[in-house]
Amino acid sequence: MFKTLLSSIVAKHFRKKLDNWTIKEEDITEVLKQIRIALLDADVNLLVVKDFIKNIRHQAVGRVINQGEDPEQVLITIIKEELINILGKNTTGVDTKHKQLRIMMVGLQGSGKTTTAAKLANYFKNKFSKKPLLVALDIYRPAAIEQLETLANGIRVDFYQKGTQNPVTTTMEALSHAEANQNDVIILDTAGRLQTNIELMTELSNIRDRFHPDEILLVIDAMSGQDIINVATEFNKHLDLTGFVITKLDSDARGGAALSLVHLLNVPIKFTGVGEHVGSLDVFHPDRIADRILGLGDIVTLAEKATEVLDENKTKKSLGRMLAGKMDLEDLLVQMKQIAKLGSFSSIAKMLPNAPKLTDDKISEAEQKMKIWEILMTSMTVKERHNPALFKKYPNRKIRVVKGSGRKPDELNKMLSEWEKARKKMAEMGNMIRNGRNPFSQFGM
């Protein structure tokens, strides 16, 4: 999201020596200027920025700081409250109590609409024990129907398609199929275009009028610029949207234009997509996103995601061995696969409070290294992963792994060296825990 964390702007530019313990205009002038620059740089709509700055000024100027209060924290709290207002105040979500929940997915080509439809089906299936039906209505984009069918098979949910038949006719037939098949969630993957036009809107309006959806969700790529505001306005005018789904929010995207939509159109963001994995869909919580923008982390969402996607027994067993100083490459591979389920490194880092700030290059470098390590380790035998000392005893094993993986000898040597250092570090952390000391104190946690 925003590359400049707002809390760091406050820490750097807020004049903390207050006269009479009252915040005055001159105390926050530079802070507001820098926040304005950061938001505009993040592609937040100018009107939204103006309202945001005006509201912070109104709430802050004249505020009396009571004894024991930290002026900086008071200002950050004001900023957070205004951020939450801009982002939609309350968590909206989707009402799952409908006897048959009907969702219509709309959006431009390339927004991630088809993948998001599958993510939603997976979400309702796993979290609410629903029986979703994915319906393919994009008859224009090459391979769109095949893509949705592949995704449906991958998450083991029902799928319906009738080729290039008229989408309205297919919708009506899908409703009959869902009734007979006892599907309690129906998700339509409608057609997108490279841009909005009357033909597209007419088709979508006709589908809506026959389908009677409970939700009409516009899927928006976080990497979109200011033009997405006009696109969303057009969709909303013709379809009366019930919510947005913002995809690729863990990318290098600035994300400001997409996050401006709630304030401009009074339509809530309901979900965010933070990766390609079918489980990487989050309910949108304005207060948690505000914490991330401020740089305060989002440990609650991270914990919820971990509960949903991680294999608890496998993780506990492997972590226990690691903290006991018994970590082998099999343990490392297990942990890497578990972490991958949580999303990208960048999305995880944003959720950790007080985490060391990493540049995009550093994050990309770490993700690339993990990919190489996984390739190398999956080229080993289970025996070798359990007993890496075999590589010292029998050097020919290294040659076989390098050839089988297609990687370089120095990459294997470096991985083994770093694994050994990590094994010792994990053992030290285990000792600290057993002695009642906090192993994370060095990170300010």
Short mmCIF file of C-alpha atoms in Angstrom, two decimals:
data_model
loop_
_atom_site.label_atom_id
_atom_site.label_comp_id
_atom_site.label_asym_id
_atom_site.label_seq_id
_atom_site.Cartn_x
_atom_site.Cartn_y
_atom_site.Cartn_z
CA MET A 1 0.00 0.00 0.00
CA PHE A 2 1.29 3.44 0.91
CA LYS A 3 5.05 3.44 0.73
CA THR A 4 5.36 6.23 3.31
CA LEU A 5 3.95 5.11 6.67
CA LEU A 6 1.99 7.95 8.25
CA SER A 7 3.18 7.27 11.80
CA SER A 8 6.77 7.85 10.68
CA ILE A 9 5.72 11.24 9.26
CA VAL A 10 4.22 12.19 12.62
CA ALA A 11 7.34 11.04 14.47
CA LYS A 12 9.59 13.05 12.17
CA HIS A 13 7.61 16.27 11.65
CA PHE A 14 5.30 16.78 14.66
CA ARG A 15 6.42 19.63 16.93
CA LYS A 16 6.26 17.87 20.29
CA LYS A 17 7.04 20.86 22.56
CA LEU A 18 3.56 22.29 22.95
CA ASP A 19 2.68 25.63 24.51
CA ASN A 20 0.22 25.18 27.40
CA TRP A 21 -0.19 21.48 26.40
CA THR A 22 -2.47 22.48 23.53
CA ILE A 23 -2.02 21.47 19.88
CA LYS A 24 -1.87 24.58 17.70
CA GLU A 25 -1.96 25.01 13.93
CA GLU A 26 1.80 25.57 13.70
CA ASP A 27 2.47 22.31 15.61
CA ILE A 28 0.94 20.21 12.84
CA THR A 29 1.53 22.33 9.72
CA GLU A 30 4.55 20.34 8.53
CA VAL A 31 2.92 17.01 9.48
CA LEU A 32 -0.17 17.77 7.40
CA LYS A 33 1.96 18.96 4.50
CA GLN A 34 3.97 15.72 4.47
CA ILE A 35 0.85 13.56 4.87
CA ARG A 36 -0.73 15.37 1.93
CA ILE A 37 2.35 14.68 -0.20
CA ALA A 38 2.42 11.01 0.85
CA LEU A 39 -1.27 10.46 0.04
CA LEU A 40 -1.10 12.19 -3.33
CA ASP A 41 2.03 10.19 -4.14
CA ALA A 42 0.05 7.05 -3.25
CA ASP A 43 -2.57 8.09 -5.83
CA VAL A 44 -5.28 8.96 -3.29
CA ASN A 45 -7.92 11.16 -4.93
CA LEU A 46 -7.35 14.90 -4.40
CA LEU A 47 -10.88 15.47 -3.01
CA VAL A 48 -10.35 12.64 -0.50
CA VAL A 49 -6.98 14.09 0.54
CA LYS A 50 -8.50 17.54 1.07
CA ASP A 51 -11.31 16.15 3.24
CA PHE A 52 -8.85 14.00 5.19
CA ILE A 53 -6.45 16.86 5.94
CA LYS A 54 -9.32 19.22 6.82
CA ASN A 55 -10.82 16.73 9.28
CA ILE A 56 -7.47 16.04 10.99
CA ARG A 57 -6.87 19.78 11.37
CA HIS A 58 -10.38 20.27 12.79
CA GLN A 59 -9.94 17.44 15.32
CA ALA A 60 -6.36 18.29 16.33
CA VAL A 61 -6.10 22.08 16.56
CA GLY A 62 -7.13 23.20 20.04
CA ARG A 63 -6.92 19.69 21.47
CA VAL A 64 -5.71 19.83 25.09
CA ILE A 65 -3.19 17.15 26.01
CA ASN A 66 -3.91 15.76 29.46
CA GLN A 67 -1.21 14.85 31.94
CA GLY A 68 0.19 11.42 31.13
CA GLU A 69 -0.85 11.58 27.48
CA ASP A 70 1.75 11.44 24.70
CA PRO A 71 1.03 14.25 22.19
CA GLU A 72 2.39 12.14 19.33
CA GLN A 73 0.08 9.24 20.17
CA VAL A 74 -2.87 11.61 20.48
CA LEU A 75 -2.23 12.89 16.95
CA ILE A 76 -1.77 9.35 15.59
CA THR A 77 -5.10 8.36 17.18
CA ILE A 78 -6.82 11.31 15.48
CA ILE A 79 -5.26 10.35 12.14
CA LYS A 80 -6.32 6.73 12.60
CA GLU A 81 -9.93 7.71 13.34
CA GLU A 82 -10.07 9.86 10.21
CA LEU A 83 -8.48 7.08 8.14
CA ILE A 84 -11.16 4.68 9.34
CA ASN A 85 -13.83 7.20 8.33
CA ILE A 86 -12.31 7.50 4.86
CA LEU A 87 -12.08 3.71 4.50
CA GLY A 88 -15.68 3.07 5.52
CA LYS A 89 -15.92 3.08 9.34
CA ASN A 90 -17.36 -0.42 9.80
CA THR A 91 -16.56 -3.92 8.55
CA THR A 92 -19.35 -4.77 6.11
CA GLY A 93 -18.75 -8.29 4.79
CA VAL A 94 -21.43 -10.40 3.12
CA ASP A 95 -24.60 -11.68 4.77
CA THR A 96 -24.32 -15.47 4.68
CA LYS A 97 -27.76 -16.09 6.20
CA HIS A 98 -29.53 -16.06 2.84
CA LYS A 99 -31.10 -19.41 1.98
CA GLN A 100 -29.42 -19.07 -1.41
CA LEU A 101 -26.78 -16.33 -1.54
CA ARG A 102 -26.48 -14.85 -5.05
CA ILE A 103 -23.33 -12.93 -5.97
CA MET A 104 -22.60 -11.19 -9.26
CA MET A 105 -18.93 -10.44 -9.97
CA VAL A 106 -18.23 -7.56 -12.35
CA GLY A 107 -15.10 -5.73 -13.47
CA LEU A 108 -12.75 -4.88 -16.30
CA GLN A 109 -10.50 -7.46 -17.96
CA GLY A 110 -7.28 -8.02 -16.03
CA SER A 111 -8.71 -7.01 -12.65
CA GLY A 112 -8.56 -10.57 -11.29
CA LYS A 113 -12.33 -11.09 -11.42
CA THR A 114 -12.29 -14.79 -12.39
CA THR A 115 -9.67 -15.70 -9.76
CA THR A 116 -11.57 -13.68 -7.15
CA ALA A 117 -14.80 -15.54 -7.97
CA ALA A 118 -13.01 -18.82 -7.16
CA LYS A 119 -11.50 -17.32 -3.99
CA LEU A 120 -14.97 -16.33 -2.82
CA ALA A 121 -16.32 -19.82 -3.52
CA ASN A 122 -13.43 -21.28 -1.53
CA TYR A 123 -14.10 -18.78 1.30
CA PHE A 124 -17.78 -19.68 1.62
CA LYS A 125 -17.07 -23.39 1.34
CA ASN A 126 -14.37 -23.51 4.02
CA LYS A 127 -15.54 -20.83 6.44
CA PHE A 128 -19.29 -21.36 6.32
CA SER A 129 -19.61 -24.95 5.02
CA LYS A 130 -21.56 -23.72 1.99
CA LYS A 131 -22.00 -25.53 -1.32
CA PRO A 132 -21.07 -22.92 -3.94
CA LEU A 133 -21.75 -23.02 -7.68
CA LEU A 134 -19.40 -21.09 -9.97
CA VAL A 135 -21.08 -19.98 -13.18
CA ALA A 136 -19.00 -18.99 -16.23
CA LEU A 137 -20.58 -16.11 -18.18
CA ASP A 138 -17.50 -14.54 -19.77
CA ILE A 139 -18.01 -15.74 -23.32
CA TYR A 140 -15.70 -13.15 -24.90
CA ARG A 141 -12.28 -13.52 -23.25
CA PRO A 142 -10.35 -16.49 -24.66
CA ALA A 143 -10.01 -19.34 -22.15
CA ALA A 144 -12.02 -17.52 -19.45
CA ILE A 145 -14.45 -20.43 -19.11
CA GLU A 146 -11.62 -22.97 -19.00
CA GLN A 147 -9.79 -20.89 -16.37
CA LEU A 148 -12.83 -20.82 -14.07
CA GLU A 149 -13.43 -24.55 -14.56
CA THR A 150 -9.81 -25.30 -13.63
CA LEU A 151 -10.09 -23.15 -10.51
CA ALA A 152 -13.42 -24.78 -9.55
CA ASN A 153 -11.91 -28.25 -9.89
CA GLY A 154 -8.89 -27.18 -7.85
CA ILE A 155 -11.00 -26.11 -4.87
CA ARG A 156 -13.59 -28.86 -5.45
CA VAL A 157 -16.70 -26.75 -5.91
CA ASP A 158 -19.50 -27.12 -8.46
CA PHE A 159 -19.16 -25.47 -11.86
CA TYR A 160 -21.65 -24.56 -14.58
CA GLN A 161 -21.10 -23.35 -18.15
CA LYS A 162 -22.87 -23.40 -21.49
CA GLY A 163 -20.10 -22.25 -23.80
CA THR A 164 -20.87 -19.14 -25.85
CA GLN A 165 -24.61 -19.32 -25.25
CA ASN A 166 -26.31 -16.00 -24.37
CA PRO A 167 -25.22 -15.19 -20.77
CA VAL A 168 -28.76 -14.29 -19.67
CA THR A 169 -30.03 -17.70 -20.81
CA THR A 170 -27.11 -19.43 -19.09
CA THR A 171 -27.88 -17.51 -15.89
CA MET A 172 -31.48 -18.74 -15.82
CA GLU A 173 -30.41 -22.31 -16.51
CA ALA A 174 -27.77 -22.06 -13.77
CA LEU A 175 -30.46 -21.02 -11.27
CA SER A 176 -32.46 -24.16 -12.10
CA HIS A 177 -29.29 -26.27 -11.86
CA ALA A 178 -28.44 -24.77 -8.46
CA GLU A 179 -31.93 -25.48 -7.17
CA ALA A 180 -31.73 -29.12 -8.24
CA ASN A 181 -28.16 -29.46 -6.99
CA GLN A 182 -28.87 -27.75 -3.62
CA ASN A 183 -26.23 -25.04 -4.13
CA ASP A 184 -26.71 -22.40 -1.43
CA VAL A 185 -24.23 -19.92 -2.96
CA ILE A 186 -24.23 -18.94 -6.64
CA ILE A 187 -21.36 -16.84 -7.97
CA LEU A 188 -21.56 -15.42 -11.50
CA ASP A 189 -18.28 -14.63 -13.27
CA THR A 190 -19.56 -12.09 -15.79
CA ALA A 191 -17.72 -10.73 -18.81
CA GLY A 192 -15.31 -7.82 -18.57
CA ARG A 193 -14.03 -5.46 -21.21
CA LEU A 194 -10.92 -3.38 -21.56
CA GLN A 195 -13.15 -0.41 -20.81
CA THR A 196 -16.76 0.26 -19.92
CA ASN A 197 -19.26 0.61 -22.77
CA ILE A 198 -22.99 0.55 -23.33
CA GLU A 199 -22.92 -3.02 -24.71
CA LEU A 200 -21.23 -4.34 -21.56
CA MET A 201 -23.51 -2.44 -19.19
CA THR A 202 -26.64 -3.55 -21.04
CA GLU A 203 -25.60 -7.19 -20.80
CA LEU A 204 -24.78 -6.87 -17.09
CA SER A 205 -28.06 -5.06 -16.40
CA ASN A 206 -30.01 -7.82 -18.16
CA ILE A 207 -28.23 -10.49 -16.11
CA ARG A 208 -28.89 -8.55 -12.89
CA ASP A 209 -32.61 -8.17 -13.68
CA ARG A 210 -33.03 -11.93 -14.15
CA PHE A 211 -30.62 -13.08 -11.44
CA HIS A 212 -31.70 -10.72 -8.61
CA PRO A 213 -28.30 -10.78 -6.86
CA ASP A 214 -27.85 -10.16 -3.15
CA GLU A 215 -24.40 -8.76 -3.90
CA ILE A 216 -22.95 -7.02 -6.95
CA LEU A 217 -19.21 -6.83 -6.35
CA LEU A 218 -16.87 -4.78 -8.53
CA VAL A 219 -13.37 -6.26 -8.63
CA ILE A 220 -10.64 -3.61 -8.80
CA ASP A 221 -6.90 -3.98 -9.28
CA ALA A 222 -5.00 -2.03 -6.60
CA MET A 223 -2.50 -1.06 -9.29
CA SER A 224 -5.17 0.96 -11.10
CA GLY A 225 -4.70 4.71 -11.33
CA GLN A 226 -7.20 7.56 -11.02
CA ASP A 227 -9.16 6.31 -14.05
CA ILE A 228 -10.59 3.53 -11.87
CA ILE A 229 -12.75 6.15 -10.15
CA ASN A 230 -14.55 6.90 -13.43
CA VAL A 231 -14.85 3.16 -14.13
CA ALA A 232 -16.34 2.45 -10.69
CA THR A 233 -18.71 5.41 -11.03
CA GLU A 234 -19.96 4.02 -14.35
CA PHE A 235 -20.53 0.52 -12.96
CA ASN A 236 -22.28 1.95 -9.90
CA LYS A 237 -24.56 4.17 -12.01
CA HIS A 238 -25.80 1.23 -14.10
CA LEU A 239 -25.77 -1.60 -11.55
CA ASP A 240 -26.03 -0.06 -8.06
CA LEU A 241 -23.00 -1.84 -6.63
CA THR A 242 -23.10 -3.34 -3.13
CA GLY A 243 -19.33 -3.53 -2.64
CA PHE A 244 -15.78 -3.62 -3.96
CA VAL A 245 -13.11 -6.32 -3.92
CA ILE A 246 -9.59 -4.87 -4.15
CA THR A 247 -7.05 -7.29 -5.63
CA LYS A 248 -3.22 -7.25 -5.57
CA LEU A 249 -3.13 -5.14 -2.41
CA ASP A 250 0.12 -6.86 -1.42
CA SER A 251 1.88 -5.77 -4.61
CA ASP A 252 4.03 -2.70 -5.21
CA ALA A 253 0.82 -0.84 -6.02
CA ARG A 254 0.23 2.50 -4.37
CA GLY A 255 -3.40 1.53 -3.88
CA GLY A 256 -4.63 5.04 -3.11
CA ALA A 257 -7.09 5.35 -5.99
CA ALA A 258 -8.84 2.10 -5.06
CA LEU A 259 -9.01 3.06 -1.39
CA SER A 260 -10.52 6.45 -2.36
CA LEU A 261 -13.65 4.80 -3.77
CA VAL A 262 -15.44 4.24 -0.46
CA HIS A 263 -15.39 7.93 0.40
CA LEU A 264 -16.29 9.08 -3.11
CA LEU A 265 -19.08 6.61 -3.94
CA ASN A 266 -20.29 5.55 -0.49
CA VAL A 267 -19.88 1.89 -1.51
CA PRO A 268 -17.96 -0.33 0.95
CA ILE A 269 -14.88 -2.44 0.29
CA LYS A 270 -15.92 -5.97 1.32
CA PHE A 271 -12.85 -8.07 0.53
CA THR A 272 -9.20 -7.70 -0.42
CA GLY A 273 -7.05 -10.14 -2.37
CA VAL A 274 -3.46 -10.39 -1.24
CA GLY A 275 -1.95 -13.09 -3.46
CA GLU A 276 -2.64 -15.68 -6.14
CA HIS A 277 -3.37 -18.53 -3.70
CA VAL A 278 -7.09 -19.38 -3.54
CA GLY A 279 -7.00 -18.88 0.23
CA SER A 280 -5.59 -15.37 -0.04
CA LEU A 281 -8.83 -13.44 0.36
CA ASP A 282 -9.46 -11.26 3.42
CA VAL A 283 -12.56 -9.57 4.75
CA PHE A 284 -11.91 -5.82 4.66
CA HIS A 285 -11.59 -4.29 8.15
CA PRO A 286 -11.15 -0.48 7.94
CA ASP A 287 -9.55 -0.26 11.39
CA ARG A 288 -6.97 -2.94 10.59
CA ILE A 289 -6.09 -1.37 7.23
CA ALA A 290 -5.73 1.99 9.01
CA ASP A 291 -3.21 0.37 11.37
CA ARG A 292 -1.23 -0.97 8.41
CA ILE A 293 -1.18 2.41 6.67
CA LEU A 294 0.04 4.01 9.89
CA GLY A 295 2.72 1.33 10.21
CA LEU A 296 1.17 -0.21 13.34
CA GLY A 297 0.80 -3.69 11.85
CA ASP A 298 -2.23 -6.00 11.79
CA ILE A 299 -1.43 -8.94 14.00
CA VAL A 300 -5.15 -9.87 14.36
CA THR A 301 -5.61 -10.57 10.64
CA LEU A 302 -2.31 -12.45 10.54
CA ALA A 303 -3.42 -14.64 13.47
CA GLU A 304 -6.82 -15.30 11.86
CA LYS A 305 -5.20 -16.20 8.55
CA ALA A 306 -2.74 -18.52 10.31
CA THR A 307 -5.62 -20.31 12.06
CA GLU A 308 -7.43 -20.80 8.76
CA VAL A 309 -4.63 -21.97 6.46
CA LEU A 310 -1.89 -23.54 8.59
CA ASP A 311 -1.66 -27.18 9.56
CA GLU A 312 -1.45 -26.73 13.33
CA ASN A 313 -0.04 -30.16 14.19
CA LYS A 314 2.59 -30.07 11.45
CA THR A 315 3.63 -26.52 12.34
CA LYS A 316 3.84 -27.21 16.09
CA LYS A 317 5.87 -30.38 15.62
CA SER A 318 8.33 -28.76 13.24
CA LEU A 319 8.66 -25.57 15.30
CA GLY A 320 9.22 -27.60 18.45
CA ARG A 321 12.13 -29.42 16.84
CA MET A 322 13.58 -26.15 15.58
CA LEU A 323 13.49 -24.52 19.04
CA ALA A 324 15.07 -27.64 20.51
CA GLY A 325 18.07 -27.23 18.19
CA LYS A 326 17.09 -30.26 16.12
CA MET A 327 16.08 -28.42 12.94
CA ASP A 328 16.85 -30.27 9.73
CA LEU A 329 16.09 -29.34 6.13
CA GLU A 330 12.76 -31.19 6.26
CA ASP A 331 11.66 -28.88 9.10
CA LEU A 332 12.81 -25.87 7.12
CA LEU A 333 10.86 -27.01 4.05
CA VAL A 334 7.72 -27.58 6.14
CA GLN A 335 7.94 -24.09 7.67
CA MET A 336 8.56 -22.46 4.28
CA LYS A 337 5.48 -24.14 2.79
CA GLN A 338 3.39 -23.10 5.79
CA ILE A 339 4.55 -19.47 5.55
CA ALA A 340 3.76 -19.42 1.81
CA LYS A 341 0.11 -20.16 2.68
CA LEU A 342 -0.07 -16.85 4.57
CA GLY A 343 0.75 -14.80 1.47
CA SER A 344 3.74 -12.91 0.14
CA PHE A 345 6.59 -11.66 2.33
CA SER A 346 5.48 -8.06 1.77
CA SER A 347 1.90 -8.74 2.93
CA ILE A 348 3.14 -10.55 6.06
CA ALA A 349 5.66 -7.79 6.86
CA LYS A 350 2.91 -5.15 6.75
CA MET A 351 0.95 -7.06 9.41
CA LEU A 352 3.83 -7.23 11.90
CA PRO A 353 4.02 -4.32 14.37
CA ASN A 354 7.51 -2.80 14.76
CA ALA A 355 8.89 -5.14 12.09
CA PRO A 356 12.17 -4.01 10.52
CA LYS A 357 11.36 -1.94 7.43
CA LEU A 358 12.36 -3.78 4.28
CA THR A 359 12.74 -2.26 0.84
CA ASP A 360 10.88 -3.78 -2.12
CA ASP A 361 14.23 -5.01 -3.45
CA LYS A 362 15.04 -6.79 -0.18
CA ILE A 363 11.61 -8.44 -0.11
CA SER A 364 11.93 -9.54 -3.73
CA GLU A 365 15.41 -10.89 -3.00
CA ALA A 366 14.14 -12.89 0.00
CA GLU A 367 11.22 -14.33 -1.97
CA GLN A 368 13.54 -15.36 -4.80
CA LYS A 369 15.90 -17.02 -2.34
CA MET A 370 13.04 -19.03 -0.82
CA LYS A 371 12.01 -20.25 -4.28
CA ILE A 372 15.57 -21.39 -5.02
CA TRP A 373 15.83 -23.13 -1.65
CA GLU A 374 12.56 -24.98 -2.20
CA ILE A 375 13.77 -26.17 -5.62
CA LEU A 376 17.04 -27.39 -4.09
CA MET A 377 15.38 -29.14 -1.14
CA THR A 378 12.75 -30.88 -3.26
CA SER A 379 15.61 -32.25 -5.39
CA MET A 380 17.02 -34.01 -2.30
CA THR A 381 15.95 -37.33 -0.89
CA VAL A 382 13.96 -37.35 2.37
CA LYS A 383 16.99 -39.01 4.01
CA GLU A 384 19.22 -36.12 2.92
CA ARG A 385 16.79 -33.52 4.23
CA HIS A 386 16.66 -35.29 7.58
CA ASN A 387 20.45 -35.66 7.71
CA PRO A 388 22.20 -32.78 5.87
CA ALA A 389 25.55 -34.01 7.23
CA LEU A 390 25.45 -36.57 4.41
CA PHE A 391 26.48 -33.81 2.00
CA LYS A 392 29.80 -33.36 3.83
CA LYS A 393 30.39 -37.08 4.03
CA TYR A 394 29.41 -37.83 0.42
CA PRO A 395 30.11 -34.79 -1.85
CA ASN A 396 28.67 -36.62 -4.88
CA ARG A 397 25.24 -36.11 -3.36
CA LYS A 398 25.69 -32.36 -3.89
CA ILE A 399 26.48 -32.92 -7.56
CA ARG A 400 23.30 -34.96 -7.99
CA VAL A 401 21.12 -32.31 -6.28
CA VAL A 402 22.62 -29.48 -8.34
CA LYS A 403 22.04 -31.36 -11.59
CA GLY A 404 18.54 -32.43 -10.62
CA SER A 405 17.49 -28.93 -9.54
CA GLY A 406 19.11 -27.01 -12.38
CA ARG A 407 20.63 -24.60 -9.84
CA LYS A 408 24.26 -23.61 -9.18
CA PRO A 409 26.69 -25.30 -6.73
CA ASP A 410 27.28 -22.07 -4.82
CA GLU A 411 23.50 -21.69 -4.28
CA LEU A 412 23.40 -25.11 -2.61
CA ASN A 413 26.49 -24.36 -0.51
CA LYS A 414 25.08 -21.01 0.58
CA MET A 415 21.75 -22.59 1.53
CA LEU A 416 23.46 -25.25 3.65
CA SER A 417 25.59 -22.59 5.34
CA GLU A 418 22.61 -20.35 6.10
CA TRP A 419 20.56 -23.33 7.30
CA GLU A 420 23.31 -24.16 9.80
CA LYS A 421 23.34 -20.56 11.10
CA ALA A 422 19.53 -20.58 11.32
CA ARG A 423 19.58 -23.90 13.21
CA LYS A 424 21.90 -22.42 15.83
CA LYS A 425 19.83 -19.22 16.06
CA MET A 426 16.62 -21.18 16.59
CA ALA A 427 18.34 -23.22 19.31
CA GLU A 428 19.37 -19.98 21.05
CA MET A 429 15.78 -18.70 20.86
CA GLY A 430 14.56 -21.99 22.35
CA ASN A 431 16.98 -21.60 25.26
CA MET A 432 15.78 -18.02 25.87
CA ILE A 433 12.15 -19.17 25.96
CA ARG A 434 12.96 -22.01 28.36
CA ASN A 435 14.76 -19.51 30.61
CA GLY A 436 11.78 -17.16 30.62
CA ARG A 437 13.32 -14.48 28.37
CA ASN A 438 11.68 -12.80 25.35
CA PRO A 439 13.55 -13.84 22.16
CA PHE A 440 11.84 -11.06 20.18
CA SER A 441 12.86 -8.16 22.42
CA GLN A 442 15.56 -7.18 19.93
CA PHE A 443 12.77 -6.36 17.45
CA GLY A 444 10.91 -4.16 19.93
CA MET A 445 8.14 -6.74 20.43
#
